[in-house]
mmCIF file of C-alpha atoms in Angstrom:
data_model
loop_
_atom_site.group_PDB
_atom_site.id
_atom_site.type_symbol
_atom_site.label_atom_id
_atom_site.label_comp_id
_atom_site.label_asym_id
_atom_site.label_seq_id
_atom_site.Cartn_x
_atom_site.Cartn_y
_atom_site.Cartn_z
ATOM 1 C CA UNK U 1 -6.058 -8.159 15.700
ATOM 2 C CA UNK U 2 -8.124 -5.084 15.565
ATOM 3 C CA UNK U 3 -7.429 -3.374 12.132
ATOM 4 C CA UNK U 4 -8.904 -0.179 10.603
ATOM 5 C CA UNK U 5 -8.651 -0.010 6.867
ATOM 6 C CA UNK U 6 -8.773 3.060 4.734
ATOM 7 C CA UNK U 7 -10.166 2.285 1.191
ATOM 8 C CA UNK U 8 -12.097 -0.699 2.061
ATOM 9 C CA UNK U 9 -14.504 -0.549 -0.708
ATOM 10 C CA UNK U 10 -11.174 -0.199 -3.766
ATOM 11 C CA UNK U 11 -10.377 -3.421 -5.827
ATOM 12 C CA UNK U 12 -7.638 -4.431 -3.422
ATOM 13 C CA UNK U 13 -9.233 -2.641 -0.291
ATOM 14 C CA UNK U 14 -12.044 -5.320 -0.794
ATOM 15 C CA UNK U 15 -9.631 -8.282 -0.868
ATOM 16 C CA UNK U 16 -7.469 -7.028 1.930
ATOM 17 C CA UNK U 17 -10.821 -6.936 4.070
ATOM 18 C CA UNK U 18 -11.681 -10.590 2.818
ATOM 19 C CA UNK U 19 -8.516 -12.250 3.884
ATOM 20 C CA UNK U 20 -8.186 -10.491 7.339
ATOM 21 C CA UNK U 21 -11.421 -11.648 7.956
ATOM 22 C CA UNK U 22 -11.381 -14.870 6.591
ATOM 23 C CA UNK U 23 -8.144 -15.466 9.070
ATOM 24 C CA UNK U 24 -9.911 -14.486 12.251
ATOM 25 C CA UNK U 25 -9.130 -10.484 12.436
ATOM 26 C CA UNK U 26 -11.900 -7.779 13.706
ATOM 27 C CA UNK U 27 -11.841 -5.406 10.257
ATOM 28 C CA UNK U 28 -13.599 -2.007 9.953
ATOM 29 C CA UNK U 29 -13.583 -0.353 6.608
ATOM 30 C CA UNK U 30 -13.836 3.065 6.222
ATOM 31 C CA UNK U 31 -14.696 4.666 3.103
ATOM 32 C CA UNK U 32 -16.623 7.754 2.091
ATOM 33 C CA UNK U 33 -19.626 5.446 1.352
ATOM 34 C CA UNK U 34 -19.136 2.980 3.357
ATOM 35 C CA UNK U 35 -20.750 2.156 7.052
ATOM 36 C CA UNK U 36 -17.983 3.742 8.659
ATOM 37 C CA UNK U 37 -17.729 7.471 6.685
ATOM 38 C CA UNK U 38 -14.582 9.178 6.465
ATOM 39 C CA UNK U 39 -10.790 9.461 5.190
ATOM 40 C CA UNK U 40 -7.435 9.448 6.486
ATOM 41 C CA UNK U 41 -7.837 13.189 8.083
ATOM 42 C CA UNK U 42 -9.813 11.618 10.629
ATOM 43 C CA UNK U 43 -7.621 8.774 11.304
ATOM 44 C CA UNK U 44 -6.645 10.623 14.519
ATOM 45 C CA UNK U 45 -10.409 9.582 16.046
ATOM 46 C CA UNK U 46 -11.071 6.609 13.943
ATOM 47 C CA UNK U 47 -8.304 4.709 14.962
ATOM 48 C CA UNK U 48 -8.027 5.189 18.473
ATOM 49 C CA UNK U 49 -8.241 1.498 20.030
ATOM 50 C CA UNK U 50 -7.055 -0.629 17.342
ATOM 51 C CA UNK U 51 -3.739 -2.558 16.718
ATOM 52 C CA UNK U 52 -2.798 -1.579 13.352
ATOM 53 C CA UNK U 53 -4.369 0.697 10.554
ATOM 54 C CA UNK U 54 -3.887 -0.206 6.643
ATOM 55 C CA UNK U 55 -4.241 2.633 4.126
ATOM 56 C CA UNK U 56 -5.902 1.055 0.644
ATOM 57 C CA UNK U 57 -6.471 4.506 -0.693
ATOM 58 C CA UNK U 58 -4.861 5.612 -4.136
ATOM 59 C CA UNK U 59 -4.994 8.644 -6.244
ATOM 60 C CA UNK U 60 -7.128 9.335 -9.070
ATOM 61 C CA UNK U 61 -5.446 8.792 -12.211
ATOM 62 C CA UNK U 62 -7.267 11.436 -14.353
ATOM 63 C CA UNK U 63 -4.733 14.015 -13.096
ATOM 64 C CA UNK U 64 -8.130 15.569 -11.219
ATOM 65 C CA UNK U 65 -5.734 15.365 -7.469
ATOM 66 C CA UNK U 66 -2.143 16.875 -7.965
ATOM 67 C CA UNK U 67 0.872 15.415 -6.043
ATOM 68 C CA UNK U 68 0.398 17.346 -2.745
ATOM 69 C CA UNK U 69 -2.938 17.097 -1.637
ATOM 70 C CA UNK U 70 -2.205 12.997 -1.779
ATOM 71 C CA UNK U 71 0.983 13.295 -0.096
ATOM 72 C CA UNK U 72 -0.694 15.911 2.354
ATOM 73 C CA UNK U 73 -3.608 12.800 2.942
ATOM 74 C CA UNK U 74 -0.538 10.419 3.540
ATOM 75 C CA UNK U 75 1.414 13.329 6.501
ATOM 76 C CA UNK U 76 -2.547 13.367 8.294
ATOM 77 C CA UNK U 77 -2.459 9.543 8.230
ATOM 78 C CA UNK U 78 0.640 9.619 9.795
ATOM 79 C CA UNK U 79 0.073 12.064 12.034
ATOM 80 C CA UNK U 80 -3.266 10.765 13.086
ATOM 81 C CA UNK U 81 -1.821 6.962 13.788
ATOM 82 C CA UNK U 82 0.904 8.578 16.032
ATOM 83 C CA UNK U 83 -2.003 10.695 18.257
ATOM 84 C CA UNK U 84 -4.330 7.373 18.301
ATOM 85 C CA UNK U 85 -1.547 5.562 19.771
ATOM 86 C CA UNK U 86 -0.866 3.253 16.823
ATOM 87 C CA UNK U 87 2.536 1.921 16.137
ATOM 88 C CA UNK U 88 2.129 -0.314 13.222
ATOM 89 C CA UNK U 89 0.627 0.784 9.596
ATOM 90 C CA UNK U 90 0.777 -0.584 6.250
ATOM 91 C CA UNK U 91 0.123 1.477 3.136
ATOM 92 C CA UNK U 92 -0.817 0.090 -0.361
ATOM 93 C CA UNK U 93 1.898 1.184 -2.507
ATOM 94 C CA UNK U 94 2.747 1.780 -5.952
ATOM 95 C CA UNK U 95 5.005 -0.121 -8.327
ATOM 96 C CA UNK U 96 6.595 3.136 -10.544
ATOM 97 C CA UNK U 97 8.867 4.101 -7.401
ATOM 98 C CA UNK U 98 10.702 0.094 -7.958
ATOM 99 C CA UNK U 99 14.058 0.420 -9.889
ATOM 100 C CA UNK U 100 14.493 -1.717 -12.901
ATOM 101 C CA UNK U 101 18.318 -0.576 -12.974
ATOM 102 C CA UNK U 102 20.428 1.393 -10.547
ATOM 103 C CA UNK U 103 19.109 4.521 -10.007
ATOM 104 C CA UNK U 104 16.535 4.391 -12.677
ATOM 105 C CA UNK U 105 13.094 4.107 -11.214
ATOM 106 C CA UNK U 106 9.961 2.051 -13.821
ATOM 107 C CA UNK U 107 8.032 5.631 -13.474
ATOM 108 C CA UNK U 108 11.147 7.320 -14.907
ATOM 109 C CA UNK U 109 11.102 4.949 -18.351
ATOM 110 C CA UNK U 110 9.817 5.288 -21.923
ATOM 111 C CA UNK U 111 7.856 2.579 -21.491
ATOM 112 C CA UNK U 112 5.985 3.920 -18.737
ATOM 113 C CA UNK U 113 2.334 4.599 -19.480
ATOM 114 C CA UNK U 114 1.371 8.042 -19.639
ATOM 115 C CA UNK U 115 -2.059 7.119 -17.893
ATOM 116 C CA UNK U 116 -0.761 5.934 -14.576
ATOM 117 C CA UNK U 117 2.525 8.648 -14.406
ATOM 118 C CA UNK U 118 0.390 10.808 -12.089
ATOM 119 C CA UNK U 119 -0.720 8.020 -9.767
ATOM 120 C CA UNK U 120 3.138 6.969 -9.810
ATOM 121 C CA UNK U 121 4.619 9.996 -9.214
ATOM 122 C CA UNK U 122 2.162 10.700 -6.254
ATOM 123 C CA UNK U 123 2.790 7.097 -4.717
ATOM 124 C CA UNK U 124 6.584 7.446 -5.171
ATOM 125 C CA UNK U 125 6.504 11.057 -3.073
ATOM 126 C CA UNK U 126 4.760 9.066 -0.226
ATOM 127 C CA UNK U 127 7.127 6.117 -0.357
ATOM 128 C CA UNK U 128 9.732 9.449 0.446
ATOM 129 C CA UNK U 129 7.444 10.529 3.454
ATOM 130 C CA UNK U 130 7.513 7.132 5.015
ATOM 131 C CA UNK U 131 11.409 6.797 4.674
ATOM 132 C CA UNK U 132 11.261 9.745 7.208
ATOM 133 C CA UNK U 133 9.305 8.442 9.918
ATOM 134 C CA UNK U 134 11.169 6.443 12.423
ATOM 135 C CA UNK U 135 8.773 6.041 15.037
ATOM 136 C CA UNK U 136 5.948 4.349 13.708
ATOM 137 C CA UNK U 137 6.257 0.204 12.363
ATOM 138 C CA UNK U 138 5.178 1.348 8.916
ATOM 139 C CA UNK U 139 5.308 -0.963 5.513
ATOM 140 C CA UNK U 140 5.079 0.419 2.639
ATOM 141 C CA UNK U 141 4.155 -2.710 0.098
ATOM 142 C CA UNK U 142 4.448 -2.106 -3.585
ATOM 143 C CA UNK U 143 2.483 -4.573 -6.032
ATOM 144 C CA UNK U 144 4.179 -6.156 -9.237
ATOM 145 C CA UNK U 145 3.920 -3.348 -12.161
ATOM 146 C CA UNK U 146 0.709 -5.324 -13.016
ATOM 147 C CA UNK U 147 -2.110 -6.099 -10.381
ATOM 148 C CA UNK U 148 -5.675 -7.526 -11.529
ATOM 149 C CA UNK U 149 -8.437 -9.648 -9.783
ATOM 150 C CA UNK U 150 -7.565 -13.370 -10.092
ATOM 151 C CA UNK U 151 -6.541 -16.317 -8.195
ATOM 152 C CA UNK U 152 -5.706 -16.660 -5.189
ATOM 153 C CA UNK U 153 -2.770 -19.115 -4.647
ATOM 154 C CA UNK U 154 -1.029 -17.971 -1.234
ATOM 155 C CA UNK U 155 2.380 -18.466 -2.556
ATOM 156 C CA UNK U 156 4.564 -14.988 -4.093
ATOM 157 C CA UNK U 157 8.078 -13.601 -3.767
ATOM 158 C CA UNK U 158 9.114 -10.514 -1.772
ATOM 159 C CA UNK U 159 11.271 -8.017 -3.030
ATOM 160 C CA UNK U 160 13.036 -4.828 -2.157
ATOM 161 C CA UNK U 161 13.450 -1.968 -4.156
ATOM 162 C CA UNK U 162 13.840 -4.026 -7.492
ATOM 163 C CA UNK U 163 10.680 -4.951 -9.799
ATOM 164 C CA UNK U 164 10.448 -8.041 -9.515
ATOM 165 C CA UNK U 165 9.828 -10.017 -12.870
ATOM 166 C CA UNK U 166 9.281 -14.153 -14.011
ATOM 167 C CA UNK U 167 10.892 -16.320 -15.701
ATOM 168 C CA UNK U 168 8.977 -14.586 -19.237
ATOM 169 C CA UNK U 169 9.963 -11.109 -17.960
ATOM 170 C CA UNK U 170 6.719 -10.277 -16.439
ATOM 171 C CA UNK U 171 5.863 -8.641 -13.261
ATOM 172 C CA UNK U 172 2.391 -9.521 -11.922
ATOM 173 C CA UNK U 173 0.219 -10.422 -8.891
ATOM 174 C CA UNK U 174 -3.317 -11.308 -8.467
ATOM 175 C CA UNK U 175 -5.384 -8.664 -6.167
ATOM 176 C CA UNK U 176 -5.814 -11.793 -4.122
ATOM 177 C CA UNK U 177 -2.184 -13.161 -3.337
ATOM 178 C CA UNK U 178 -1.320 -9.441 -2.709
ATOM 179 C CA UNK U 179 -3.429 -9.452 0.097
ATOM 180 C CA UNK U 180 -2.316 -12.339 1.361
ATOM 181 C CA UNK U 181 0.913 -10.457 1.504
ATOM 182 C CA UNK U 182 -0.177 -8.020 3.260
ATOM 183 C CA UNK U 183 -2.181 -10.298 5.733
ATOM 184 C CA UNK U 184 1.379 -12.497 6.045
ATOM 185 C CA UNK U 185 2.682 -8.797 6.864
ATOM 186 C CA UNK U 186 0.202 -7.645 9.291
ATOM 187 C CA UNK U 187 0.772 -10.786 11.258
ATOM 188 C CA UNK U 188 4.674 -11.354 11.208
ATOM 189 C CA UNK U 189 6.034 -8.343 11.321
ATOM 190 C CA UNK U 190 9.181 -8.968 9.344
ATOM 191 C CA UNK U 191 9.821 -5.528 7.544
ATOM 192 C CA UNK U 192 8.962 -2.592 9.907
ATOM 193 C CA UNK U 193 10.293 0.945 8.407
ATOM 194 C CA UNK U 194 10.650 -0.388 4.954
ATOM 195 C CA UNK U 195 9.198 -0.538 1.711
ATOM 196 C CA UNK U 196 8.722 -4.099 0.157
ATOM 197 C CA UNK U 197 7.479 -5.780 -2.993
ATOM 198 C CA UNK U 198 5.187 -8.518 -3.808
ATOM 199 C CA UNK U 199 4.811 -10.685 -7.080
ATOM 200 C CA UNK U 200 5.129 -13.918 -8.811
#
């Protein structure tokens, strides 16, 4: 496949690029540094031609980029796939928007680290944009509540809306194995217009 990736140069934007390209697919990154310069605004030009577009981006966590102007980046995105022609898009997701009880989401917890509330909260209002588009193959795939460089072992469990824990009560995922999820994704196919979760 032909896939354009917003974020490429992020700690799982890089490992996302590795293991499509490692399997065979044509990646182009596209980063504000990168080779290919720009952001999701001009996703409506960038991605013209390709078979799928994956958005790595994420918001700042030092509360410098409110709520809106992320969930504004995610509408363009959107917007842009749909006048490219695009059907199918898969957004790096957050893990605060994952319940860990009915009703009660991890972001809305005690527990809940101050630091990474902002990030959550902005990543839980774009899970909410995607549940409104119905005519574009979007997945929306959040990470375990803890994600970190490590191995990469090809094997992981797939949730739904529940954090997904082990047998010690932890919920974690190497960088690598989550993009092999999302590779696994990419190719198969088997959860368009929903939001899913990886971990061990």
């Amino acid at each position: 496949m032909k896939i354009l990736l917003f974020g490429a140069t992020g700690m799982i934007g890089q490992r996302i690029a590795a293991e499509l390209t490692d399997r065979g697919h044509e990646v182009t990154g596209v980063s504000r540094s990168g080779p290919v310069k720009g952001d999701v605004h001009d996703s409506a030009t960038l991605a013209k031609g390709y078979d799928a577009v994956v958005s790595a981006i994420s918001p700042p966590r030092d509360g410098t980029e409110p709520e809106p102007p992320f969930v504004a980046a995610y509408r363009a995105l959107i917007d842009g796939v749909r006048v490219a022609g695009v059907r199918r898009l898969i957004a790096v997701g957050g893990a605060g928007s994952l319940q860990v009880a009915p009703g009660v989401d991890l972001v809305d917890t005690p527990e809940f680290p101050e630091i990474y509330k902002k990030e959550a909260l902005a990543a839980r209002a774009v899970l909410r944009l995607f549940r409104e588009v119905e005519d574009l193959d979007w997945t929306y795939i959040s990470p375990a509540a803890e994600i970190a460089p490590g191995e990469r072992t090809g094997v992981y469990r797939i949730g739904g809306d529940q954090l997904l824990v082990d047998a010690e009560g932890r919920s974690f995922i190497s960088a690598e194995d989550y993009a092999v999820a999302v590779a696994d994704e990419l190719e198969n196919g088997a959860h368009p217009r929903r939001r899913i979760t990886v971990a061990y």
